Structure formats: C-alpha cells, structure tokens
C-alpha cells in the first residue's frame, strides 16, 4: 500500500487517472472542472452543503485534480497555465497522448494535434472548444450514486437526466484534426484545414460533423477563408484500400453513400462564443454572405426543394443557445434558411428527403401496378381444364408447359391435376380389364388346346 501511495502521492485510482487521460486525449487541454463534468457528471450534484460555488467546485473536482497531479508525476501530463478565470489547465505530454491513444483505442494519427498556444494566453479558444463538446454531449449523471444527497440535488440531477439527449459520447469526438488539401493525414501540407472538432455519432443521426469554434475575435473574412480549405479538402480524391478512387474523407470516416441525386459534402457547424467585441449575430451574417458560393443550393421547381450538389451545409449557433437548448432544440441556423432548427434538421434537407420519398413511393406504385398488370395478363393466359373447367395450378401449368425434351410428354395436357389423375386411373382400370380379358382368353385357348390334345390321344388308341 505504501508503494502505491508513493507512486500516486495524490491517492488517485486507476479509474480516475484513466478518466483524465481519456478526456485530455480528446480535448487536449482542459480544466479539472471540464474533466469532471465529462467523466463524472454525478459529482456536479454533490457537495451541496458547501456555502459558495467556489467551495463546491473545489470539492467536486478534487479527485480529478489529484489524478492529474499523479499523471504529471508519471510524466504523462503537465500544467498548462491558467484560464482568464484563474483555473489551472492540464495537457498531456507526448507520452501521455500515446497512452491516451491506447485507452481510446485510436491510432496515433487519429489523436489530432495540440491546439495553438495551448495553455498560454488564457487558453480561451480551447476552453470554448471544450464547452462546445460538453454542450453537445450533455453528460447524464448516474442517479444511483446520488441516493444519499439532499432532495434538491437529486431533483436537479433528475432534471438533467430527463432533459433531451445530447450527441454521442466522449469517444465520438476528436479535436484539432488535420484535413490535408495536400500531403498525408500524418503530414498535411501547408494550407490544409484543421477542424476544431470532428463528431462521428451515427447512432445519434450524425455520421460525420465538422465544428469550428470562434470567440468573436477573428474577422469574418478569416473565418470564411477556412471554408475555401474545407472545400479543397472535400474535393480531394485518392484511392482507398480497395483500389477505388473516392473522396479522401471517405477513406477515414464512414458516412452514408450518396443516393445518386446529389453529392453533398459533410456539414460544418460554426459555434460562436461572445467573448470578443464582435457581435456573434453579425459574424454569422457576414460569414454567411462571404461563403455563399460554398453553401447556396439551386431550386428544383419540379420537386420543390433546394439541391446542394457539391455544396457544404454550413450551420451556425452560439454557445449560449447550444447550452440552453442542446442539439435537439431550435438553436441552429442553416445558412440560407430564415429560422433556427434542431441540429439534425439544420444539417439535413427535409424538403429534399420528402421529395425523394415521394419519388420512391411513386416508383413503388408504378412497380405495383406493373406487377398487377403482369399478373392479370398471366392469369388471362392460364389454361383451363377441358373437363371440369377449373384453372390450372402453377405447378400443373408448369408441368404441361415444359419444353424439356428429356421428360416424357404429358399424356393429358388439357386436364387439371385432379381430372388428369381420375382419367389416368380410369385408363389404367380399362387397361387392367383388357389385360385381364386377354389373359382369360389366352387361358381358355390353352385349356382348349390341352383338351384337344388329350382327346386326340384316346381316339388313336381306340382305332388301333
């Protein structure tokens, strides 16, 4: 026990250290508060007896702070400065990132890079990225671990559990992911895009989503320029392991195949956090106008929907709206639309889906009618028994319609199975009777011949 305590002076458990490794492996830079909210959300509803919010945070994050300290002693994590709010941030070393890759079951090149200026200048951008991930996941507390807490704390935890679901789990997310316009995944060329967040949560209806976070400090033209890089990356093609050329992004991530009507690029979500002086609303509008050539669709008058063939679905929201409504609420503005929607509706194309459903329904109806017509025409050709007038069964029709010269011809092709059986039985009876009569005739002839032979012998002896 003493040896274990010496190795982990902060007294952390393997599970706690694994929690910190996994969270930092995904987020790269995080505070103990963010680590705790993602890894152990039930702790958020404990320590309610503490008088101040600062004291409650100190108590609920103590275990994960201790685990981070022990990882630092093992050379897997380092302190990364403090946020503007004074919270200490943690990040992994190269050895820690490798250990996290094993724990997350990811290849090293899938781990992504470290954010620029990680741990310096208050880490404001990584903090916004982290809060975006937490707001999208909406971690649910384990009520079974809060049974001894006050009623108010349990009620708050129950409300969190009953709130609309988020998207995916921690392992559904990756940060600082290179999107090479040239070069390789491991060594992208200069000018490549770098996604703040990539989400893969097919079970939640989001097979692939790229996310860019902004603190309202960048000029809109610089944000818009990122979509030029995204477009170049989405258009890049290379051969997959099966030897077939396809979009490069499909060689790494799975997504539904294009249905043949249009080839829409994966969606990109912009999350604005009102930290800087620029208005989030104005930023959205400016970026939308500057990127119009990337997202604007063409109106299909016949089916009544916009086609986004070769376009990027771009959606925007604020961190405040995302926290308030979650992914299932009306927090997302799809560029080109006039109202906010839930995320799945915003990144989708409901009018197009409805039009395609109508097309498929019409095709099914045409196929049904064609099948009915073919069936009616076939019924009209179905043979009728010349004896009883009943229609042939499929098996009987097939038997009499056989063109297989190896098989013997049907003796009664104009009769149904029952009538053919009765006719065959009657014919067999007639044949049997003829055979019997023939045998009887032969028998009588043999008897007569034998009688004649016996009579002729007696007469010859008498004459002698």
XYZ file of C-alpha atoms in Angstrom:
464
model
C 0.000 0.000 0.000
C 2.860 2.323 0.848
C 4.436 1.667 -2.544
C 1.211 2.522 -4.324
C 0.868 5.704 -2.287
C 4.411 6.713 -3.167
C 3.756 6.162 -6.883
C 0.498 8.108 -6.723
C 1.004 10.629 -3.969
C -2.316 12.306 -4.646
C -4.047 8.992 -3.929
C -5.781 8.714 -7.294
C -7.232 5.431 -8.516
C -6.572 3.779 -11.853
C -10.102 4.688 -12.963
C -9.627 8.364 -12.138
C -6.301 8.551 -13.954
C -7.887 6.788 -16.933
C -10.696 9.378 -16.897
C -8.192 12.231 -17.078
C -6.197 10.502 -19.834
C -9.303 9.898 -21.939
C -10.668 13.433 -21.576
C -7.318 15.081 -22.278
C -6.722 12.647 -25.118
C -9.843 14.034 -26.800
C -9.822 17.669 -25.681
C -6.015 18.104 -25.478
C -6.305 20.971 -22.965
C -8.854 21.097 -20.138
C -9.532 22.253 -16.615
C -10.301 19.865 -13.777
C -13.868 21.206 -13.848
C -14.312 20.232 -17.502
C -12.706 16.844 -16.924
C -15.058 16.171 -14.014
C -18.205 17.264 -15.869
C -17.394 14.907 -18.730
C -16.010 11.933 -16.806
C -18.071 12.008 -13.589
C -21.146 14.190 -14.101
C -22.755 12.881 -10.896
C -20.159 14.831 -8.884
C -21.732 18.058 -10.160
C -24.668 17.365 -7.833
C -22.648 16.575 -4.709
C -21.163 18.804 -2.014
C -24.267 20.947 -1.948
C -23.608 21.703 1.719
C -20.686 23.948 0.768
C -21.578 27.582 1.116
C -20.104 29.042 -2.079
C -19.864 27.941 -5.694
C -16.071 28.118 -5.471
C -16.059 25.758 -2.480
C -18.400 23.352 -4.239
C -16.209 23.338 -7.340
C -13.122 22.779 -5.213
C -14.758 19.751 -3.591
C -16.231 18.131 -6.695
C -13.028 18.473 -8.747
C -10.601 17.359 -6.030
C -10.409 13.724 -7.195
C -9.621 14.604 -10.798
C -7.127 17.278 -9.796
C -5.356 14.626 -7.763
C -5.404 12.215 -10.707
C -3.938 14.901 -12.986
C -1.192 15.562 -10.435
C -0.314 11.877 -10.321
C -0.194 11.735 -14.128
C 2.163 14.696 -14.035
C 4.462 12.794 -11.674
C 4.471 9.893 -14.149
C 5.451 12.245 -16.967
C 2.123 11.862 -18.773
C 0.664 15.319 -18.119
C 1.861 18.845 -17.472
C 0.374 22.016 -16.075
C -0.558 24.401 -18.879
C -1.045 27.735 -17.215
C -4.340 29.226 -16.226
C -7.509 30.405 -17.902
C -8.568 34.015 -17.786
C -10.815 32.992 -14.929
C -7.846 31.701 -12.954
C -8.459 27.957 -13.386
C -5.436 25.739 -13.949
C -5.420 23.858 -17.237
C -3.851 20.453 -17.866
C -2.490 18.918 -21.026
C -0.771 15.691 -21.969
C 2.843 15.113 -22.849
C 3.767 13.108 -25.944
C 3.913 10.011 -23.736
C 0.549 10.902 -22.252
C -1.004 11.337 -25.681
C 0.321 7.912 -26.685
C -1.141 6.398 -23.511
C -4.479 8.085 -24.172
C -4.494 6.691 -27.737
C -4.257 3.180 -26.306
C -7.030 3.873 -23.811
C -9.255 5.401 -26.522
C -8.392 2.584 -28.953
C -7.202 5.048 -31.581
C -4.233 5.101 -33.894
C -1.686 7.853 -33.108
C -2.585 9.752 -36.306
C -6.227 9.773 -35.188
C -5.443 11.670 -31.996
C -5.134 15.064 -33.663
C -2.673 17.779 -32.769
C -2.335 20.178 -29.879
C -4.174 23.498 -30.191
C -2.104 26.544 -30.960
C -0.881 28.380 -27.857
C -2.253 25.564 -25.709
C -2.154 26.641 -22.092
C -0.986 30.162 -22.896
C -2.874 33.418 -23.219
C -5.667 32.051 -21.068
C -6.431 29.144 -23.440
C -9.669 30.901 -24.355
C -10.168 29.101 -27.664
C -9.548 25.554 -26.286
C -11.935 26.350 -23.444
C -14.665 27.257 -25.961
C -13.964 24.047 -27.878
C -14.304 22.063 -24.652
C -17.529 23.776 -23.643
C -18.926 23.073 -27.106
C -18.167 19.367 -26.692
C -19.786 19.299 -23.244
C -22.868 21.179 -24.508
C -23.250 18.708 -27.376
C -22.777 15.564 -25.273
C -24.862 16.785 -22.313
C -23.399 14.167 -19.913
C -26.044 12.450 -17.776
C -25.387 11.876 -14.058
C -25.737 8.406 -12.529
C -28.708 8.770 -10.169
C -27.684 5.607 -8.345
C -24.641 7.449 -6.995
C -26.718 10.294 -5.577
C -29.170 8.426 -3.355
C -27.701 9.944 -0.177
C -27.723 13.502 -1.478
C -30.332 16.104 -0.456
C -33.671 16.076 -2.261
C -32.838 19.305 -4.087
C -29.638 17.825 -5.521
C -31.429 14.645 -6.583
C -34.173 16.698 -8.247
C -31.596 18.720 -10.175
C -29.844 15.530 -11.266
C -33.169 14.004 -12.321
C -33.899 17.111 -14.418
C -30.535 16.670 -16.157
C -31.311 13.008 -16.864
C -34.777 13.828 -18.191
C -33.508 16.641 -20.443
C -33.194 15.917 -24.186
C -30.303 13.694 -25.130
C -27.046 15.036 -26.452
C -24.993 13.615 -29.299
C -22.640 10.711 -28.756
C -20.131 10.108 -26.004
C -16.609 11.323 -25.403
C -15.230 8.743 -27.831
C -17.468 10.183 -30.582
C -15.301 13.317 -30.606
C -11.847 14.309 -31.789
C -10.208 17.729 -31.708
C -7.540 19.526 -33.705
C -7.948 17.174 -36.674
C -5.901 17.930 -39.782
C -7.785 17.905 -43.109
C -5.000 17.813 -45.692
C -5.548 19.530 -49.015
C -2.167 18.028 -49.938
C 0.203 15.737 -48.165
C -0.948 12.960 -45.858
C -3.094 12.633 -42.775
C 0.071 12.479 -40.686
C 1.917 15.221 -42.554
C -0.594 17.646 -44.068
C 0.715 20.294 -46.425
C 0.738 23.990 -45.588
C -2.662 25.491 -46.300
C -4.614 22.482 -45.065
C -7.695 22.896 -42.906
C -7.703 21.934 -39.255
C -11.072 21.137 -37.694
C -11.544 22.224 -34.095
C -13.885 19.265 -33.522
C -14.946 16.231 -35.532
C -18.031 14.304 -34.417
C -18.855 10.767 -35.549
C -22.068 9.581 -33.906
C -24.032 7.537 -36.430
C -26.303 6.166 -33.694
C -27.437 9.741 -32.984
C -28.033 10.548 -36.650
C -24.717 12.365 -37.096
C -22.364 10.141 -39.103
C -19.902 12.992 -39.605
C -19.874 16.622 -38.486
C -17.042 19.153 -38.506
C -17.140 22.004 -35.987
C -15.358 25.350 -35.845
C -15.426 27.401 -32.636
C -14.888 31.150 -32.566
C -14.756 33.590 -29.667
C -15.932 36.521 -31.806
C -12.354 37.747 -32.029
C -11.497 36.758 -35.624
C -12.546 38.788 -38.612
C -15.370 37.260 -40.621
C -13.202 37.137 -43.743
C -10.677 34.906 -41.957
C -13.426 32.546 -40.802
C -14.841 32.439 -44.320
C -11.408 31.605 -45.717
C -11.432 28.367 -43.718
C -14.252 27.130 -45.934
C -12.061 27.510 -49.009
C -9.739 24.988 -47.338
C -12.666 22.755 -46.374
C -13.884 22.797 -49.987
C -10.449 21.831 -51.295
C -10.230 19.011 -48.769
C -13.727 17.691 -49.548
C -12.946 17.713 -53.268
C -9.656 15.851 -52.877
C -9.772 12.222 -54.007
C -7.477 9.255 -53.576
C -7.605 5.507 -53.938
C -8.841 3.548 -50.938
C -7.547 0.156 -49.846
C -9.975 -1.455 -52.292
C -8.284 0.354 -55.167
C -11.326 2.520 -55.861
C -10.883 6.288 -56.023
C -13.163 8.194 -53.676
C -13.215 11.448 -51.672
C -10.295 11.393 -49.254
C -12.518 11.988 -46.256
C -14.397 8.766 -47.007
C -11.165 6.789 -46.613
C -11.117 7.755 -42.934
C -14.721 8.246 -41.902
C -17.795 6.252 -42.807
C -20.896 8.071 -43.974
C -23.993 7.098 -45.960
C -23.326 6.652 -49.641
C -24.631 9.298 -51.993
C -28.017 8.262 -53.328
C -27.349 9.276 -56.913
C -29.307 12.539 -56.834
C -26.632 14.820 -55.413
C -23.213 14.667 -53.801
C -23.370 16.852 -50.704
C -20.224 17.422 -48.659
C -20.245 16.747 -44.877
C -21.774 19.566 -42.794
C -19.766 22.144 -40.846
C -21.070 23.744 -37.663
C -19.872 27.183 -36.518
C -20.171 27.848 -32.778
C -19.716 31.472 -31.740
C -18.947 32.396 -28.134
C -19.497 36.004 -27.217
C -16.082 36.665 -25.676
C -14.628 39.168 -28.103
C -16.050 42.521 -29.122
C -17.587 41.384 -32.399
C -21.303 40.566 -32.355
C -21.991 36.865 -32.806
C -25.094 37.638 -34.862
C -23.178 39.969 -37.156
C -20.389 37.433 -37.504
C -22.876 34.784 -38.632
C -24.406 37.087 -41.226
C -21.046 38.225 -42.594
C -19.656 34.695 -42.825
C -22.870 33.519 -44.497
C -22.553 36.176 -47.180
C -18.835 35.546 -47.726
C -19.315 31.787 -48.073
C -22.457 31.845 -50.205
C -20.703 30.155 -53.129
C -19.914 27.203 -50.854
C -23.391 26.584 -49.401
C -26.047 28.057 -51.703
C -28.213 25.467 -53.409
C -30.283 25.522 -56.588
C -34.062 25.380 -56.548
C -35.666 22.300 -58.064
C -39.039 23.578 -59.293
C -40.342 20.166 -60.201
C -39.903 18.614 -56.756
C -39.869 21.770 -54.633
C -36.556 21.596 -52.779
C -33.058 23.028 -52.889
C -30.358 20.776 -54.291
C -26.971 21.166 -52.642
C -24.978 19.082 -55.080
C -21.268 19.794 -54.495
C -22.072 22.218 -51.654
C -21.162 22.368 -47.954
C -24.052 22.532 -45.475
C -22.966 25.320 -43.097
C -24.805 25.767 -39.810
C -24.205 28.336 -37.077
C -25.176 28.802 -33.451
C -23.891 30.393 -30.257
C -22.527 28.552 -27.262
C -25.242 30.206 -25.179
C -28.023 28.811 -27.395
C -26.340 25.418 -27.525
C -26.152 25.230 -23.738
C -29.763 26.332 -23.395
C -31.394 24.080 -25.974
C -28.916 21.299 -26.686
C -28.665 19.605 -30.084
C -32.365 18.704 -30.070
C -33.561 22.290 -29.588
C -34.050 25.209 -32.024
C -30.522 26.566 -31.674
C -29.099 26.152 -35.194
C -29.289 28.429 -38.226
C -28.581 26.782 -41.572
C -27.161 29.372 -43.923
C -29.829 30.186 -46.487
C -32.789 29.481 -44.203
C -34.854 32.002 -42.259
C -35.322 30.246 -38.896
C -33.485 28.196 -36.317
C -33.883 24.418 -36.165
C -32.689 21.391 -34.191
C -29.284 20.226 -35.354
C -30.426 17.152 -37.294
C -32.951 19.215 -39.247
C -30.452 22.008 -39.839
C -27.760 19.768 -41.305
C -30.342 17.820 -43.282
C -32.626 18.678 -46.188
C -36.212 17.778 -45.146
C -37.812 19.054 -48.378
C -35.386 17.014 -50.452
C -35.973 13.953 -48.279
C -39.739 14.404 -48.678
C -39.340 14.769 -52.462
C -37.191 11.653 -52.630
C -39.734 9.800 -50.509
C -42.415 10.848 -52.996
C -40.256 9.638 -55.878
C -39.672 6.314 -54.174
C -43.371 5.978 -53.348
C -44.276 6.749 -56.964
C -41.723 4.200 -58.171
C -43.150 1.609 -55.786
C -46.675 2.397 -57.029
C -45.553 2.034 -60.649
C -43.913 -1.260 -59.815
C -47.062 -2.417 -58.005
C -49.259 -1.549 -60.983
C -46.842 -3.176 -63.419
C -46.824 -6.301 -61.280
C -50.619 -6.296 -61.156
C -50.848 -5.904 -64.947
C -48.351 -8.686 -65.497
C -50.231 -10.884 -63.049
C -53.551 -10.132 -64.794
C -52.053 -10.897 -68.209
C -50.605 -14.120 -66.871
C -53.951 -15.117 -65.394
C -55.561 -14.498 -68.754
C -53.119 -16.991 -70.280
C -53.602 -19.586 -67.555
C -55.015 -22.835 -69.057
C -58.481 -24.113 -68.105
C -59.268 -27.783 -67.596
C -61.140 -29.182 -70.600
C -63.103 -31.464 -68.300
C -64.086 -29.611 -65.122
C -63.393 -26.023 -66.270
C -61.121 -25.146 -63.342
C -57.919 -23.115 -63.884
C -54.613 -24.922 -63.725
C -52.445 -24.506 -60.658
C -48.970 -23.016 -61.165
C -47.376 -26.447 -60.741
C -49.744 -28.045 -63.271
C -49.250 -25.190 -65.714
C -45.504 -25.520 -65.416
C -45.718 -29.290 -65.921
C -47.783 -29.144 -69.105
C -45.834 -26.131 -70.416
C -42.481 -27.849 -70.012
C -40.268 -27.780 -73.061
C -37.745 -30.198 -71.582
C -37.359 -32.874 -74.275
C -35.766 -35.234 -71.753
C -39.003 -35.516 -69.778
C -41.809 -37.653 -71.238
C -44.717 -35.616 -72.634
C -47.799 -35.117 -70.502
C -50.495 -37.605 -71.579
C -53.354 -35.207 -70.864
C -52.035 -31.624 -71.143
C -55.569 -30.177 -71.335
C -56.673 -31.601 -67.977
C -56.069 -30.275 -64.466
C -54.270 -32.389 -61.897
C -57.432 -33.921 -60.386
C -59.045 -34.691 -63.733
C -55.779 -35.993 -65.077
C -55.483 -38.265 -62.051
C -59.061 -39.555 -62.479
C -58.580 -40.024 -66.230
C -55.302 -41.788 -65.674
C -56.959 -44.032 -63.072
C -59.832 -44.830 -65.450
C -57.443 -45.566 -68.282
C -55.408 -47.784 -66.029
C -58.554 -49.633 -64.995
C -59.500 -50.112 -68.636
C -56.012 -51.311 -69.413
C -56.136 -53.684 -66.470
C -59.516 -55.018 -67.648
C -58.203 -55.525 -71.168
C -55.199 -57.264 -69.746
C -57.461 -59.456 -67.630
C -59.650 -60.303 -70.592
C -56.616 -61.065 -72.709
C -55.214 -63.302 -70.009
C -58.617 -65.009 -69.711
C -58.737 -65.559 -73.482
C -55.270 -66.986 -73.510
C -56.127 -69.219 -70.589
C -59.207 -70.535 -72.368
C -57.210 -71.145 -75.542
C -54.580 -73.064 -73.600
C -57.271 -75.150 -71.883
C -58.962 -75.878 -75.224
C -55.647 -76.847 -76.782
C -54.841 -79.077 -73.880
C -58.294 -80.689 -74.082
C -57.861 -81.244 -77.792
C -54.500 -82.841 -77.263
C -55.928 -85.213 -74.644
C -58.933 -86.154 -76.860
C -56.766 -86.903 -79.893
C -54.615 -89.415 -77.966
C -57.589 -91.513 -76.778
C -59.028 -91.736 -80.322
C -55.746 -93.061 -81.788
C -55.564 -95.908 -79.232
C -59.228 -96.912 -79.888
C -58.540 -97.217 -83.621
C -55.593 -99.468 -83.068
